[in-house]
PDB file of C-alpha atoms and ligand atoms in Angstrom:
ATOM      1  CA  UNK A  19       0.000   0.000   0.000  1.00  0.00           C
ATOM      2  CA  UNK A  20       0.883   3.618  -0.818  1.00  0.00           C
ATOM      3  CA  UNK A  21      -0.498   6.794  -0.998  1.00  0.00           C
ATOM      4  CA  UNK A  22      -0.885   5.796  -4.360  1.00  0.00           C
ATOM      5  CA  UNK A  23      -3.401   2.687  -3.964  1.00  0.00           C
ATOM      6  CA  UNK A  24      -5.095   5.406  -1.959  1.00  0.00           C
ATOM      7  CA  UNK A  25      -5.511   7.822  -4.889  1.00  0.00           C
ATOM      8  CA  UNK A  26      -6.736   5.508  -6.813  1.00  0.00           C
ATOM      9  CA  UNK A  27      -9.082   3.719  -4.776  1.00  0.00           C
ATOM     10  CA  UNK A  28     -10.234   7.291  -4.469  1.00  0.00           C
ATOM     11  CA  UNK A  29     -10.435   8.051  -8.152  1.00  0.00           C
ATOM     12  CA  UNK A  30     -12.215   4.609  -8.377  1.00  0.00           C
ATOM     13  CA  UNK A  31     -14.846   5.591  -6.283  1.00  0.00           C
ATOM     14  CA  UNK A  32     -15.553   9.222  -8.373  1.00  0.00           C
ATOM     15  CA  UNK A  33     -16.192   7.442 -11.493  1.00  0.00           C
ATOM     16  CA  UNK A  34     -18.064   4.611  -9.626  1.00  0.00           C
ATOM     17  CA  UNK A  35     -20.458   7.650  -8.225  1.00  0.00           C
ATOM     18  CA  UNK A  36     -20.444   9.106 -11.687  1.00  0.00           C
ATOM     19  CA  UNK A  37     -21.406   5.951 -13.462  1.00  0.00           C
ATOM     20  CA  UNK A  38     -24.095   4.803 -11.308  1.00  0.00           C
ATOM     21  CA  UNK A  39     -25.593   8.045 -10.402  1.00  0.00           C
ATOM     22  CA  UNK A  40     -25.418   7.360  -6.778  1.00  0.00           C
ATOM     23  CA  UNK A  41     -23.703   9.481  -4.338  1.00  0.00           C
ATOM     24  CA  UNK A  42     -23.355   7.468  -1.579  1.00  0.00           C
ATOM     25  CA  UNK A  43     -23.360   4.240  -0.284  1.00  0.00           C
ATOM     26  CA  UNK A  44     -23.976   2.361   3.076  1.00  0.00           C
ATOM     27  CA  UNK A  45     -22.679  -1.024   2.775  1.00  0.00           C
ATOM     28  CA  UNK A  46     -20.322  -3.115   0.138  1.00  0.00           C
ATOM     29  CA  UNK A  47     -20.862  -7.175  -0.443  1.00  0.00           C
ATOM     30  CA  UNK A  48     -18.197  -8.353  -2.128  1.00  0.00           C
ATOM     31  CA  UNK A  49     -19.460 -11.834  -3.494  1.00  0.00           C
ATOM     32  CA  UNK A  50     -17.023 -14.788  -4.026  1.00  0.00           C
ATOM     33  CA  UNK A  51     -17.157 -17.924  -6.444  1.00  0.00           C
ATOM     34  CA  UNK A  52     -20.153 -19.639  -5.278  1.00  0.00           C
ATOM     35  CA  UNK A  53     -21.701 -16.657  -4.205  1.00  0.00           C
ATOM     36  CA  UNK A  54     -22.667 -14.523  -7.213  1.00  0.00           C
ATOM     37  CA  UNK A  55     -26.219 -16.491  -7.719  1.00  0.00           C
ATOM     38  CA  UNK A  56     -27.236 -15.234  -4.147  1.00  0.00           C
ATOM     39  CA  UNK A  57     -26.687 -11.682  -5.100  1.00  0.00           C
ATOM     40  CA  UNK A  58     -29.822 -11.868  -7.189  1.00  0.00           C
ATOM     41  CA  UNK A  59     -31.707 -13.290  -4.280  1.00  0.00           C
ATOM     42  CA  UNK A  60     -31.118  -9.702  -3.341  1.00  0.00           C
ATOM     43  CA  UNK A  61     -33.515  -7.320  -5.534  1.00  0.00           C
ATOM     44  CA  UNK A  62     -33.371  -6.002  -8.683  1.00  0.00           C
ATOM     45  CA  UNK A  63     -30.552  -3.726  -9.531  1.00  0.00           C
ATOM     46  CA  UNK A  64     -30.314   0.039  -9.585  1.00  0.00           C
ATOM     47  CA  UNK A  65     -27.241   0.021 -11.676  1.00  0.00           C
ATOM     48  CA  UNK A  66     -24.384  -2.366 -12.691  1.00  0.00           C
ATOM     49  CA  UNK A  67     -21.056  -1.917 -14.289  1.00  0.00           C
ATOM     50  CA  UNK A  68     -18.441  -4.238 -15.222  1.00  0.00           C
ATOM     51  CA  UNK A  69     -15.225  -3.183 -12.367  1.00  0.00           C
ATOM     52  CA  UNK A  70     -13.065  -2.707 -15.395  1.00  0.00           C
ATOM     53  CA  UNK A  71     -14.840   0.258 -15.879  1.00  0.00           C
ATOM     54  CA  UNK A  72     -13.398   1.716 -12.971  1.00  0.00           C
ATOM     55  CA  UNK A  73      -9.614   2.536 -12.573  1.00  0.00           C
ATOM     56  CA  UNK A  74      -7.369   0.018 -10.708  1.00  0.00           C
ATOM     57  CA  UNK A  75      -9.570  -2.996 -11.224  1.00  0.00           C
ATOM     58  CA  UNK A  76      -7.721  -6.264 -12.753  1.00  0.00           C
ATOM     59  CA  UNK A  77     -10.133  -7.859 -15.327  1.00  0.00           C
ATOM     60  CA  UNK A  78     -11.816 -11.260 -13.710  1.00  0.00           C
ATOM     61  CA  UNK A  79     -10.009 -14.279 -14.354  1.00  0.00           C
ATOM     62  CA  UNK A  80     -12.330 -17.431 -13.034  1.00  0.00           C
ATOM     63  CA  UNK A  81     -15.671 -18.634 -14.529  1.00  0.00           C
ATOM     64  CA  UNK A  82     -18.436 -17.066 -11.609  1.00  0.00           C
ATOM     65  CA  UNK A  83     -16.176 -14.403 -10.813  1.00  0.00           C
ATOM     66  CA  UNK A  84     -18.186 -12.231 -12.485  1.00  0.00           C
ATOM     67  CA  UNK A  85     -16.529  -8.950 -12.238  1.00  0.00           C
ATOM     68  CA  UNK A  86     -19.157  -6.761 -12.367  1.00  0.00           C
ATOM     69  CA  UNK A  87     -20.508  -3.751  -9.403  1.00  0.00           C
ATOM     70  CA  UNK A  88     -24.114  -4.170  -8.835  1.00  0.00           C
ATOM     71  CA  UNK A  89     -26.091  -1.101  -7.024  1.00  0.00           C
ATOM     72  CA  UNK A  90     -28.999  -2.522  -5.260  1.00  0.00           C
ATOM     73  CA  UNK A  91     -31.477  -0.824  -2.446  1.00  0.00           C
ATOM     74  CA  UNK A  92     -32.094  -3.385   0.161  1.00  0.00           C
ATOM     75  CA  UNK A  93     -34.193  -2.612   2.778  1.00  0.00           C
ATOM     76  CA  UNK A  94     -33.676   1.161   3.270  1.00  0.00           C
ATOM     77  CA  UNK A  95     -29.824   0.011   2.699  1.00  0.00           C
ATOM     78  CA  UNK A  96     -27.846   0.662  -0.595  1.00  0.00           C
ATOM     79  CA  UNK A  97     -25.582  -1.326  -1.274  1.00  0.00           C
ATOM     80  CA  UNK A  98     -22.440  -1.910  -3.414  1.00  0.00           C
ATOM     81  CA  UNK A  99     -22.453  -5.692  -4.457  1.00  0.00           C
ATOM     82  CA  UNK A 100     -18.830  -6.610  -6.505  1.00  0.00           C
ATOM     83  CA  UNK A 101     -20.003  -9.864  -8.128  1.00  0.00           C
ATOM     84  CA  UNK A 102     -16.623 -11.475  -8.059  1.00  0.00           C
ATOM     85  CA  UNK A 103     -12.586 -10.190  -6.728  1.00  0.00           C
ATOM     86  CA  UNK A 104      -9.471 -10.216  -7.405  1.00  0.00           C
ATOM     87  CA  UNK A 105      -7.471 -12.931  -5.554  1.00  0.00           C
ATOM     88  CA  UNK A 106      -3.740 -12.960  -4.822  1.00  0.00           C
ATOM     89  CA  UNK A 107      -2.890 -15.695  -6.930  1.00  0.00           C
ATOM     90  CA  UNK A 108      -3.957 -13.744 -10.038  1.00  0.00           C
ATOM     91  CA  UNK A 109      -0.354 -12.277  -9.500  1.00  0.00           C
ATOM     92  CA  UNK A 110      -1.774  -8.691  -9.671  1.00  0.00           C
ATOM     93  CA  UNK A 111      -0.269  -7.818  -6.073  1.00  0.00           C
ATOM     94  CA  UNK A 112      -1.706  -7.630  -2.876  1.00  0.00           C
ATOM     95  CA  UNK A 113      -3.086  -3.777  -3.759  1.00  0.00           C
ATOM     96  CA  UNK A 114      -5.376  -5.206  -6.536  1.00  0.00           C
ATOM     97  CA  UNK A 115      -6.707  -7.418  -3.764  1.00  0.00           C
ATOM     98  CA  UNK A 116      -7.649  -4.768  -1.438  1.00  0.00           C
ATOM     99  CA  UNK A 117      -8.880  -2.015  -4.309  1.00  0.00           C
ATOM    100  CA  UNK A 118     -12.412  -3.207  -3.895  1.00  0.00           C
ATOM    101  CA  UNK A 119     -13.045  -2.723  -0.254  1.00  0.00           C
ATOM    102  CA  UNK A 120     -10.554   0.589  -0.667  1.00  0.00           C
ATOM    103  CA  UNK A 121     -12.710   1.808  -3.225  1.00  0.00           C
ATOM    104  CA  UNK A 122     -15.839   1.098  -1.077  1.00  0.00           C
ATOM    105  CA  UNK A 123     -14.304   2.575   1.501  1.00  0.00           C
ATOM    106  CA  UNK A 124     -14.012   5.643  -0.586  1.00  0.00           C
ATOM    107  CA  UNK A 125     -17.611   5.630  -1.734  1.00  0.00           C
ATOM    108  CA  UNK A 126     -18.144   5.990   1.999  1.00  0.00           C
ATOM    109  CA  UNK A 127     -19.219   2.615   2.806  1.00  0.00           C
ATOM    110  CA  UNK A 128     -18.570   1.712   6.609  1.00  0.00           C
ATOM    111  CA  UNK A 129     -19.407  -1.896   7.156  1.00  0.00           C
ATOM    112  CA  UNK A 130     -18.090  -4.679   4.301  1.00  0.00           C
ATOM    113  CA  UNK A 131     -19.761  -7.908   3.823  1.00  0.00           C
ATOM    114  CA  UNK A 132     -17.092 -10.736   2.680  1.00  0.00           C
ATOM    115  CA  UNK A 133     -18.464 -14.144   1.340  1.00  0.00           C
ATOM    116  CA  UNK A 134     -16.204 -17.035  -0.089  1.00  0.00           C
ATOM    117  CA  UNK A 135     -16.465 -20.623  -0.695  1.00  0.00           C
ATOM    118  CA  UNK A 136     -14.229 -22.555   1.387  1.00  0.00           C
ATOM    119  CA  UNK A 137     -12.800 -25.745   1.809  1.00  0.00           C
ATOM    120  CA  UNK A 138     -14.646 -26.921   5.154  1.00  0.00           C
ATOM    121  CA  UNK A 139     -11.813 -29.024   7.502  1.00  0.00           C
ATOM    122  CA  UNK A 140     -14.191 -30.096  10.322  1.00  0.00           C
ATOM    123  CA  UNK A 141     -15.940 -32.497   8.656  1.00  0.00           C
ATOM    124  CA  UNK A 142     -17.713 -33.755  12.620  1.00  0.00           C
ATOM    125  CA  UNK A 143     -19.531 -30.341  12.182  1.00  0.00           C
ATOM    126  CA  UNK A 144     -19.941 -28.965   8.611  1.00  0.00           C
ATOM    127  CA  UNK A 145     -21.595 -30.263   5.598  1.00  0.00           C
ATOM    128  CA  UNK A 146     -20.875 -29.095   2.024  1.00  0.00           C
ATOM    129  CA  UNK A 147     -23.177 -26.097   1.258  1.00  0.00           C
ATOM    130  CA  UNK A 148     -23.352 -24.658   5.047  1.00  0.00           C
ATOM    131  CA  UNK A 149     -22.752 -21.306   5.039  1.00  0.00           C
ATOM    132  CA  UNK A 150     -20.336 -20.610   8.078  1.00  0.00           C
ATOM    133  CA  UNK A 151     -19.893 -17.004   9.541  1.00  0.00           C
ATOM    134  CA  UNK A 152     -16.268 -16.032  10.031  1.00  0.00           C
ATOM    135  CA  UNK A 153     -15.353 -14.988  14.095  1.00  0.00           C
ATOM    136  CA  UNK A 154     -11.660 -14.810  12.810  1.00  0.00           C
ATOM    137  CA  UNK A 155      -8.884 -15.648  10.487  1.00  0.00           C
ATOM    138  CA  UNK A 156      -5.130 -17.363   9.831  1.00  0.00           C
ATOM    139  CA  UNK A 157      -3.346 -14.732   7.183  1.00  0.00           C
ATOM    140  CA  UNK A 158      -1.034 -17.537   5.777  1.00  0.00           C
ATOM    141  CA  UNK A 159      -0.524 -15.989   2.418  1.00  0.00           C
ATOM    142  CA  UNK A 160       3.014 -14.604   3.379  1.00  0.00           C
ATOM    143  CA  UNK A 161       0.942 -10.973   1.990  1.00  0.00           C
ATOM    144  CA  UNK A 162      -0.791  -8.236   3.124  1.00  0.00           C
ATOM    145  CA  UNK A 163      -1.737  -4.886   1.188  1.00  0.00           C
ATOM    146  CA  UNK A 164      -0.421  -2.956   4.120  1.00  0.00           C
ATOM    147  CA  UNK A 165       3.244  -1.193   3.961  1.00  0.00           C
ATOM    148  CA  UNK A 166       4.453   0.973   6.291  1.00  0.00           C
ATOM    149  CA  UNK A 167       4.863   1.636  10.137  1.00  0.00           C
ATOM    150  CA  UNK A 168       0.671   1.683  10.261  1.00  0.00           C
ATOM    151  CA  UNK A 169       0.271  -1.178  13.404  1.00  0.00           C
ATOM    152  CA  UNK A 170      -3.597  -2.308  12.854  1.00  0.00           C
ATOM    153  CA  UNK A 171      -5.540  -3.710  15.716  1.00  0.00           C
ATOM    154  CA  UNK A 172      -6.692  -7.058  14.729  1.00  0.00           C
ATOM    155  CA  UNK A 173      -8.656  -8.357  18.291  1.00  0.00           C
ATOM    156  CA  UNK A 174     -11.723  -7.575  16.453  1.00  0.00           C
ATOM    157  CA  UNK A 175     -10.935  -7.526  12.837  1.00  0.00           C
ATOM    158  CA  UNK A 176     -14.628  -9.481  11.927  1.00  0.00           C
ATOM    159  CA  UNK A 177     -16.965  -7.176  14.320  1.00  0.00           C
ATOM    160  CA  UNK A 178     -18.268  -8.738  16.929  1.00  0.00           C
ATOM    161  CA  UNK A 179     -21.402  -6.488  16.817  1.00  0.00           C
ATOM    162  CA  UNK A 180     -22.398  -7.338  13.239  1.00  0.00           C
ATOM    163  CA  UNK A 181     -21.633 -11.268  14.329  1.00  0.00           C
ATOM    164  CA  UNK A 182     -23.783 -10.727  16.601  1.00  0.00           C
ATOM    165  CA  UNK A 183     -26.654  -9.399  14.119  1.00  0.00           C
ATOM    166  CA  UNK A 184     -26.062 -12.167  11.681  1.00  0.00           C
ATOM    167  CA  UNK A 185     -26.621 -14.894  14.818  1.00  0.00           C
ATOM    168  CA  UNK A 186     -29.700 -13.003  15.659  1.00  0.00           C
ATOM    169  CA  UNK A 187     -30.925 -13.501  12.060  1.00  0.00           C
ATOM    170  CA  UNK A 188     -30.468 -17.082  11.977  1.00  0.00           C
ATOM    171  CA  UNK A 189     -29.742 -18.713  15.629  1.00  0.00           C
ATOM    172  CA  UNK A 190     -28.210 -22.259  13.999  1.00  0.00           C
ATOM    173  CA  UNK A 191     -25.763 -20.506  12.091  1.00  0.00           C
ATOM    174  CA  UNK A 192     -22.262 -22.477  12.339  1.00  0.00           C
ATOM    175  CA  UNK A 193     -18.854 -20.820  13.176  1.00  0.00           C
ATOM    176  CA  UNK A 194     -15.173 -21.260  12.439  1.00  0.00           C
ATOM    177  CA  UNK A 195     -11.977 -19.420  12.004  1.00  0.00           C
ATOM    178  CA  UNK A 196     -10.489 -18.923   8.206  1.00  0.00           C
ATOM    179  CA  UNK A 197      -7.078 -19.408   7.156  1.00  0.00           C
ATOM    180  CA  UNK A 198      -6.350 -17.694   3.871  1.00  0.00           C
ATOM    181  CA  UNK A 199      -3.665 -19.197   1.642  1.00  0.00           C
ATOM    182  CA  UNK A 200      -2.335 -18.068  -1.407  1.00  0.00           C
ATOM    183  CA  UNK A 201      -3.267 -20.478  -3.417  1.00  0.00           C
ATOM    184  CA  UNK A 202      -3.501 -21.795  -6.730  1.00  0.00           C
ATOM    185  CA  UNK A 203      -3.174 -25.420  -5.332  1.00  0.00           C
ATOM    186  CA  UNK A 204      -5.640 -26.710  -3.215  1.00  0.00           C
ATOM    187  CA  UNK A 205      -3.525 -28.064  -0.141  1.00  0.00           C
ATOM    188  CA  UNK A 206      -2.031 -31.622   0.071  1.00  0.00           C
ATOM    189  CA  UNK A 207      -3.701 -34.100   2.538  1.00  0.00           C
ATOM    190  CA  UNK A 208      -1.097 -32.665   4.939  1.00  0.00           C
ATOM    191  CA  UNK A 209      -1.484 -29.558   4.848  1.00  0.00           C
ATOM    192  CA  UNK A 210      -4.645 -30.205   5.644  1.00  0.00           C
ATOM    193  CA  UNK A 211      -3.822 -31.901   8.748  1.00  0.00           C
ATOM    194  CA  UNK A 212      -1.563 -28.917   9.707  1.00  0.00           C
ATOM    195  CA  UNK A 213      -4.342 -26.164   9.206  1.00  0.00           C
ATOM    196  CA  UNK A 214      -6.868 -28.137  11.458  1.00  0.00           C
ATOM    197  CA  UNK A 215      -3.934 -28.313  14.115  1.00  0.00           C
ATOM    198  CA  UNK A 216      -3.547 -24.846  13.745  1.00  0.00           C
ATOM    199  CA  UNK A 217      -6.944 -24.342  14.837  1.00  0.00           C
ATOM    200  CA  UNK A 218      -8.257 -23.211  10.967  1.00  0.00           C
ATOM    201  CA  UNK A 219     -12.503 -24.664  10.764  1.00  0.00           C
ATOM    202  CA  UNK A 220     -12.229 -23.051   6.471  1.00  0.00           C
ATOM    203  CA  UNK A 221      -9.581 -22.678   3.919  1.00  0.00           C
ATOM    204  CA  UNK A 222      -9.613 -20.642   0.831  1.00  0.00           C
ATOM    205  CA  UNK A 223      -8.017 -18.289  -1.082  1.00  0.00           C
ATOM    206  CA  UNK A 224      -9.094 -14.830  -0.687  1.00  0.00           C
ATOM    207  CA  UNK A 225     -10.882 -12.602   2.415  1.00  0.00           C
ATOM    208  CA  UNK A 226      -8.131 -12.057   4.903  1.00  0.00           C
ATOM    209  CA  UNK A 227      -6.034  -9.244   2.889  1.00  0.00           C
ATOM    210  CA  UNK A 228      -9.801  -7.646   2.231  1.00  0.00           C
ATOM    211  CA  UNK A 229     -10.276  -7.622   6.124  1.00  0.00           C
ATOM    212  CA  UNK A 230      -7.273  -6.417   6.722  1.00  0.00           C
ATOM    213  CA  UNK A 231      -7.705  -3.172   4.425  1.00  0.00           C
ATOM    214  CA  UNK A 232     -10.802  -2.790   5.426  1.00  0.00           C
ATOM    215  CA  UNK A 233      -9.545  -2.583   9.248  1.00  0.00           C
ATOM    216  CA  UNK A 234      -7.114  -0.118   8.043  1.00  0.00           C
ATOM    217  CA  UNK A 235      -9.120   1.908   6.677  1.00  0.00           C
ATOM    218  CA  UNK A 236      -8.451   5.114   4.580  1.00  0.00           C
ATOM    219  CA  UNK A 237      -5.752   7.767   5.540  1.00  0.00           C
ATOM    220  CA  UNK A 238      -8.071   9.978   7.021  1.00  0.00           C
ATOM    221  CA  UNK A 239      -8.721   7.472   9.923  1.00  0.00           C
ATOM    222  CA  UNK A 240     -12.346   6.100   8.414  1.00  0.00           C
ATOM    223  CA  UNK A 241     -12.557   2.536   8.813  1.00  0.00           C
ATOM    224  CA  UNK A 242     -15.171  -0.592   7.921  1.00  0.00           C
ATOM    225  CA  UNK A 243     -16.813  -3.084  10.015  1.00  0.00           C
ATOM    226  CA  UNK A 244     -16.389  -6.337   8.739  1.00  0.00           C
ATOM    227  CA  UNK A 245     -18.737  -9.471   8.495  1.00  0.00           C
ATOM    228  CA  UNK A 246     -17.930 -12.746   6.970  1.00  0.00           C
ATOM    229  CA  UNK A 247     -18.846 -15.755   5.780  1.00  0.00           C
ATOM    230  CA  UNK A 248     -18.133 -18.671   3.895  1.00  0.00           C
ATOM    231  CA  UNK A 249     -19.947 -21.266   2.305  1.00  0.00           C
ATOM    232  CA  UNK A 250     -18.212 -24.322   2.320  1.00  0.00           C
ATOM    233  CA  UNK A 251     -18.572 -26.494  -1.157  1.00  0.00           C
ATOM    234  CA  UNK A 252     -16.031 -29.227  -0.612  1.00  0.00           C
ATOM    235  CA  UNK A 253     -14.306 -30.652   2.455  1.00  0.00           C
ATOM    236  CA  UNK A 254     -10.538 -30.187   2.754  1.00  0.00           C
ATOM    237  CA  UNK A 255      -7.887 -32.921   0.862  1.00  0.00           C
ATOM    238  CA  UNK A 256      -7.916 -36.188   2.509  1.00  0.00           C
ATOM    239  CA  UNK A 257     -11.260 -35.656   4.415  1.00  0.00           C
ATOM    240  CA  UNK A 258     -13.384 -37.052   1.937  1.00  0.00           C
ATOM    241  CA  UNK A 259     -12.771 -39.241  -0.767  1.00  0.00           C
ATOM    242  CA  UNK A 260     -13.885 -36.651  -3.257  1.00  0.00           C
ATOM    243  CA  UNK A 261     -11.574 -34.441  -5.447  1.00  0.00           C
ATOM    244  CA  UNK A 262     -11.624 -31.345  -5.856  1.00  0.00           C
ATOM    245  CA  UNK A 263     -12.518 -29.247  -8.599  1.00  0.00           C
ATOM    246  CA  UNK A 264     -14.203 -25.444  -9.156  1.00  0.00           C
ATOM    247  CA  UNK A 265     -17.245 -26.985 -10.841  1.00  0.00           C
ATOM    248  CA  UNK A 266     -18.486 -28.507  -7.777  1.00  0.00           C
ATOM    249  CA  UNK A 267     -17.854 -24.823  -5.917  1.00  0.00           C
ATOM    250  CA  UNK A 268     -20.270 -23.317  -8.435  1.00  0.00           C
ATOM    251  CA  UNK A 269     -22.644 -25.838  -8.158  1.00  0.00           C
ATOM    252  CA  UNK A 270     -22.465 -25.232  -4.402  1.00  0.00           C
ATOM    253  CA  UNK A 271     -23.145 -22.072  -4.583  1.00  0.00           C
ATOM    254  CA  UNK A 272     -26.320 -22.515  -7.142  1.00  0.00           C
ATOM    255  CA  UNK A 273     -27.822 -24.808  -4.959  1.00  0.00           C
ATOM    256  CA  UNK A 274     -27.541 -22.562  -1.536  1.00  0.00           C
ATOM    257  CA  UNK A 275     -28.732 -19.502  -3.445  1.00  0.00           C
ATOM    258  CA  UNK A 276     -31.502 -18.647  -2.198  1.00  0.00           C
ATOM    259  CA  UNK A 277     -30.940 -19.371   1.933  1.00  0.00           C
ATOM    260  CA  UNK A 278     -27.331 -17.188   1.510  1.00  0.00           C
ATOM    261  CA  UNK A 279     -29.506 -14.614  -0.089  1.00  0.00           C
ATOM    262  CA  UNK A 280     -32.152 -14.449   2.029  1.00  0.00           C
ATOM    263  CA  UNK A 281     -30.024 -14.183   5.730  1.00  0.00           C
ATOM    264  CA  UNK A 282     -28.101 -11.346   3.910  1.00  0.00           C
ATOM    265  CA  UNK A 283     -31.342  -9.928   2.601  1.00  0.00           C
ATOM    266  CA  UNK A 284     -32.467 -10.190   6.220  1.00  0.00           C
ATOM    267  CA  UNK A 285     -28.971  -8.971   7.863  1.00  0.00           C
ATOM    268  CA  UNK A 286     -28.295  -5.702   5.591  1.00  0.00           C
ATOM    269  CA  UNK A 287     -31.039  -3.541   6.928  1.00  0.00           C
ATOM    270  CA  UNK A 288     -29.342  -4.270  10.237  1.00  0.00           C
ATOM    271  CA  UNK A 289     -26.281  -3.713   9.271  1.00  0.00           C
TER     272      UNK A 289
HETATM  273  I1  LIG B 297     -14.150 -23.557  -2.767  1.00  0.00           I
HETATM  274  O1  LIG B 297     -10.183 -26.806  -0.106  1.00  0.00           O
HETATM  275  C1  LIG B 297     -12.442 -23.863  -1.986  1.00  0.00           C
HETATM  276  N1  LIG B 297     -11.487 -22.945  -1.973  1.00  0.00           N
HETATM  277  N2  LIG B 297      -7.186 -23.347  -0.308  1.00  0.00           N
HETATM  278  N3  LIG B 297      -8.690 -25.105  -0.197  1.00  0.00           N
HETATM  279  C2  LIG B 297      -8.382 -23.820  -0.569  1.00  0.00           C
HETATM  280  N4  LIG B 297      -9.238 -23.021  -1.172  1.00  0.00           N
HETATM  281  C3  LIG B 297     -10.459 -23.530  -1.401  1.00  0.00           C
HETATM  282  C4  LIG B 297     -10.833 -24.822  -1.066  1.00  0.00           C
HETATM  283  C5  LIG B 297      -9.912 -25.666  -0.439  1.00  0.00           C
HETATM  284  N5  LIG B 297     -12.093 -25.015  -1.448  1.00  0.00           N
END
């Protein structure tokens, strides 16, 4: 991070006002792989543009990352819905990975939503196609979009108020701590057995360098409230004796749809 990812998360956000014709904005979802088909769950849109319309954004590189910005009004609430990110292991840098929330930030948003699909490692509790809300996270990607002697306060980084909210919404709702890796690989069987030692419940491949910008904040001190959650399409190498592959991830996310739509439907207003 510079001054520079600054500017241009700030410039981002201009032309994201200009083009959509909104001024503001309360709240940003950034939707991952599996989660794109519960943004229409949502409403109908105000406005959309594709992120490459914007300065700073990398163009999307996986099938349901969609990379598109979605306007929609939810419940008195409007909100800034990135259909798809940009994930470390594009090799864009660790400042193309934060440039959403940054930009959101910049727009004025002050609490982010972040959903993923994740690779579920406590198999005794989750089933594929749970979503799981995020009370914390394991930053393994050797990254972060921060440079700088800027020390961040992570106790908190996923707010325990809006946790709170989201178990309000929906009571069974299951837990677990993320740990973000790099990625492309999945992990080996080992690995595996490593992360659930380390006390990980999700892996994936994105969300932790967004939180951590996010928790930052913007220069002028403004920060965002973050909320997580993943959905877990597949269970970690070696826990199952399925393979892995992204098809199954989208069809994961197709067939939750419409309950991860609805409890964030039912948690933005609250938000
Ligand atoms: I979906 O098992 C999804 N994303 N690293 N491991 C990692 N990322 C993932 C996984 C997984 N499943």
């Amino acid at each position: 991070m510079s001054d520079d990812a600054f500017s241009l998360a700030a410039e981002a956000a201009d032309r994201l006002k200009a083009r959509t014709g909104f001024d503001s904005f309360d709240v940003a979802l950034v939707m991952g792989s599996g989660w794109v088909p519960a943004a229409d769950v949502l409403g109908e849109p105000a406005a959309e543009i594709p992120v490459t319309d914007l300065p700073g954004f990398a163009p999307p590189a996986v099938e349901g990352h969609a990379g598109r910005i979605r306007v929609v009004e939810v419940g008195g609430r409007r909100a800034l819905v990135f259909l798809g990110r940009t994930h470390l292991y594009e090799g864009h840098g660790a400042d193309a990975v934060a440039h959403g929330v940054r930009t959101a930030l910049a727009a004025g948003v002050r609490a982010v939503v972040l959903t993923n699909a994740a690779g579920g490692l406590r198999p005794e509790t989750q089933q594929v196609g749970d979503p799981v809300l995020i009370t914390d996270h394991l930053n393994l990607t050797a990254a972060t979009p921060l440079v700088g002697a800027t020390f961040v306060d992570m106790t908190e980084a996923y707010s325990a108020r809006l946790r709170a909210l989201a178990l309000e919404t929906d009571p069974g709702l299951k837990q677990g701590v993320y740990a973000a890796l790099r990625g492309p690989t999945y992990e080996t069987p080992a690995e595996i057995r490593m992360l659930r030692t380390l006390g990980a419940d999700l892996v994936g491949m994105s969300t932790a360098l967004e939180t951590i910008a996010a928790r930052r904040g913007l220069p002028s001190g403004e920060t965002a409230e973050v909320l997580a959650f993943s959905l877990v399409t597949n269970l970690g190498a070696g826990l199952s004796d399925r393979h892995l592959d992204h098809e199954e991830v989208l069809e994961a996310g197709r067939a939750a749809a419409h309950r991860m739509g609805s409890l964030l439907a039912t948690i933005l207003p609250k938000l």
